mmCIF file of C-alpha atoms and ligand atoms in Angstrom:
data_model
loop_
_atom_site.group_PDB
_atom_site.id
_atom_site.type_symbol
_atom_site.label_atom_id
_atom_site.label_comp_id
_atom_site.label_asym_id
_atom_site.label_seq_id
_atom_site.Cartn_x
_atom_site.Cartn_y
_atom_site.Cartn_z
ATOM 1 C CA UNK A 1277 36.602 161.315 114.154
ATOM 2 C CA UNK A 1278 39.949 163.762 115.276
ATOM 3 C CA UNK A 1279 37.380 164.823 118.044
ATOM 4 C CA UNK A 1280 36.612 161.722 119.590
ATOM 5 C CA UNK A 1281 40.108 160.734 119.533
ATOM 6 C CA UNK A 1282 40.995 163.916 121.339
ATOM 7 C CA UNK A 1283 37.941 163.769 123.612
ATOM 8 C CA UNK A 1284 39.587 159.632 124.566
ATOM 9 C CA UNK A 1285 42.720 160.961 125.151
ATOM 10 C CA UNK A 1286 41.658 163.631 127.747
ATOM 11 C CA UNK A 1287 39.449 161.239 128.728
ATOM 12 C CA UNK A 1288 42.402 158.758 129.973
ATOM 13 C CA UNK A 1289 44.055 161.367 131.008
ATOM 14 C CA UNK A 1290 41.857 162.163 133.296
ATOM 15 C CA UNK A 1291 41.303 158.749 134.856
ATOM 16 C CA UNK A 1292 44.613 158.508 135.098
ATOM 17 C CA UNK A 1293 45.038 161.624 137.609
ATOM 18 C CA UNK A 1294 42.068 160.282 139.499
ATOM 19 C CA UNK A 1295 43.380 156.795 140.013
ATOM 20 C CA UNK A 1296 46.851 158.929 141.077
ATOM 21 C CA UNK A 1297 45.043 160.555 143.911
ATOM 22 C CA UNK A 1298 43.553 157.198 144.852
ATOM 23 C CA UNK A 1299 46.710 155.602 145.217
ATOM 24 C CA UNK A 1300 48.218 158.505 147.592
ATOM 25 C CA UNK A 1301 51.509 157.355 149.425
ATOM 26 C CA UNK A 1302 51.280 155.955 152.626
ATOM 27 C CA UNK A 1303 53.575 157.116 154.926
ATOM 28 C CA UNK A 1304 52.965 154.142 157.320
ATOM 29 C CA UNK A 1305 51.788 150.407 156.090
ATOM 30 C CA UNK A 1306 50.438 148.656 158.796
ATOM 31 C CA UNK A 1307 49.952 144.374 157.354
ATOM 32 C CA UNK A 1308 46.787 142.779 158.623
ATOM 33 C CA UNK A 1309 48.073 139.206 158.775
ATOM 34 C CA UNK A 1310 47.374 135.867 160.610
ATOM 35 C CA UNK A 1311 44.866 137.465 162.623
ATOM 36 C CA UNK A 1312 47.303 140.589 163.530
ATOM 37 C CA UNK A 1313 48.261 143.880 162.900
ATOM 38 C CA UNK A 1314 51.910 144.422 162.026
ATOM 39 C CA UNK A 1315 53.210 146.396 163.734
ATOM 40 C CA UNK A 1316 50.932 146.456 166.479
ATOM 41 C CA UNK A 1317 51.973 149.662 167.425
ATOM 42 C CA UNK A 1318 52.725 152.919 164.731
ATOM 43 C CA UNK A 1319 54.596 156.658 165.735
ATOM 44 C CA UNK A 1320 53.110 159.137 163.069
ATOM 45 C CA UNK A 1321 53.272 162.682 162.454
ATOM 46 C CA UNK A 1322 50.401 164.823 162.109
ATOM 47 C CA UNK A 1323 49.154 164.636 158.680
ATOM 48 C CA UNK A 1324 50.977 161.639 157.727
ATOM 49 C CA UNK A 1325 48.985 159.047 156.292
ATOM 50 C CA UNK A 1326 48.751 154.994 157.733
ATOM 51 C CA UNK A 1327 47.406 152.430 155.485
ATOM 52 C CA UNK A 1328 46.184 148.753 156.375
ATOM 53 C CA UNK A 1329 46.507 146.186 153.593
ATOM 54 C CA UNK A 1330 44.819 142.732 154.630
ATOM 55 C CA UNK A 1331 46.811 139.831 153.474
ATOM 56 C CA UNK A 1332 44.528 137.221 155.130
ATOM 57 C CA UNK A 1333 41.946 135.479 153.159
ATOM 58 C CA UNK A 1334 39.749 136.368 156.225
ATOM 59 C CA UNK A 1335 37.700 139.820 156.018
ATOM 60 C CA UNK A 1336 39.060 142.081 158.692
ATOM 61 C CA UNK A 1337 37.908 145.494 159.419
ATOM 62 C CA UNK A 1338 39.790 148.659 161.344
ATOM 63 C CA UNK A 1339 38.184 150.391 163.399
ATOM 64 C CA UNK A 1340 39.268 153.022 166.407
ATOM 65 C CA UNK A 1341 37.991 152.580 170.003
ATOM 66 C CA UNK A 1342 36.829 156.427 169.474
ATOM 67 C CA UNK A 1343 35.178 156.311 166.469
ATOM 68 C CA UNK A 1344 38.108 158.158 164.672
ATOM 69 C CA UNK A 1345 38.089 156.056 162.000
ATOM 70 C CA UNK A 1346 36.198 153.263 160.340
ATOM 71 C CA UNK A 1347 36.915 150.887 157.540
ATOM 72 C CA UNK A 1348 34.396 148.675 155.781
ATOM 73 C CA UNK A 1349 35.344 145.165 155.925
ATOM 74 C CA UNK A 1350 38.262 144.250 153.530
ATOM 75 C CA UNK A 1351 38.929 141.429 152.069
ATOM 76 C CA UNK A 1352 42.188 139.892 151.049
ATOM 77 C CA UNK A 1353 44.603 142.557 148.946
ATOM 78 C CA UNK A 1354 42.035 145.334 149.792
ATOM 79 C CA UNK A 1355 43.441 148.324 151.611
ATOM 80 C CA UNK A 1356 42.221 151.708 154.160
ATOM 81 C CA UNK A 1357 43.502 154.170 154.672
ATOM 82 C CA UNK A 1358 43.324 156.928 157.479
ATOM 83 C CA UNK A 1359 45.121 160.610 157.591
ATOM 84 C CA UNK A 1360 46.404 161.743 161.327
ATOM 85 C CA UNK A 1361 44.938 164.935 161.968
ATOM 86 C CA UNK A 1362 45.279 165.534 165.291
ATOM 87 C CA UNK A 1363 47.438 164.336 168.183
ATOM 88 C CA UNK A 1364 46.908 161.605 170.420
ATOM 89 C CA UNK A 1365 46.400 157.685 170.898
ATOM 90 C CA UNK A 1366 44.284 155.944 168.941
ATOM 91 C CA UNK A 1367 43.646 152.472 169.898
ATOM 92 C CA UNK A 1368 41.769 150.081 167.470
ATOM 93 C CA UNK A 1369 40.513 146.664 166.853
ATOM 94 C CA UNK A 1370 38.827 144.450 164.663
ATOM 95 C CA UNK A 1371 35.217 144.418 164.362
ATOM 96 C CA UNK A 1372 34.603 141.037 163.755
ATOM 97 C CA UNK A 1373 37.790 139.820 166.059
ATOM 98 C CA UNK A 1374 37.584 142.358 168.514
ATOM 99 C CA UNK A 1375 40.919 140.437 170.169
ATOM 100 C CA UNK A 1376 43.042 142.245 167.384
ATOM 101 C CA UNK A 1377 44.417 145.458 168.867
ATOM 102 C CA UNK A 1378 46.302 147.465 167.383
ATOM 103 C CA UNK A 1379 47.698 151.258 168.147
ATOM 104 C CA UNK A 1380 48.299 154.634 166.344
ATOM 105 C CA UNK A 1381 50.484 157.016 168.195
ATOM 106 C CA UNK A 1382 50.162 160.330 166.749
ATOM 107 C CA UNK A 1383 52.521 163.049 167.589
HETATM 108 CU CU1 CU B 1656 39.629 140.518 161.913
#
């Protein structure tokens, strides 16, 4: 009985550490709302961390002109997120409303 109780324990403990990671700070929050990205435009440094949150009850995805990066589609309250490795411009859109641009600049 003390066993399982112990093996529970690490057991949470565990998930919570996982769930931790999962949740990793954004340094930037970019709000996908009324058909935009806010702010359209984003200054990062390399290795800081951007994360889209879709407020609209519309699925939106993110997704860079060159293939950088690649969300799924989210729905409303789901996030992605995307780690600058390397320098440069990335412009992106939305897959399914390919007239939202938005822009990551990454120093
Ligand atoms: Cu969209």
């Amino acid at each position: 009985m003390k066993k399982y109780m112990i093996l529970s324990i690490f057991l949470l403990l565990l998930g919570c550490g996982q769930s931790e990671q999962a949740s990793q700070e954004a340094d930037v929050t970019v709000l996908i709302k009324d058909y935009k990205f806010v702010p359209e435009t984003v200054n990062v440094e390399q290795g800081q961390t951007i994360k889209w949150v879709n407020e609209d009850s519309a699925l939106h995805t993110v997704e860079s002109k060159n293939k950088e990066f690649a969300s799924k589609e989210l729905y409303q309250g789901d996030s992605y997120s995307f780690t600058a490795t390397k320098p440069g411009t990335y412009e992106y859109i939305c897959g399914l409303h390919p007239n939202m641009v938005g822009k990551v600049v990454v120093r």
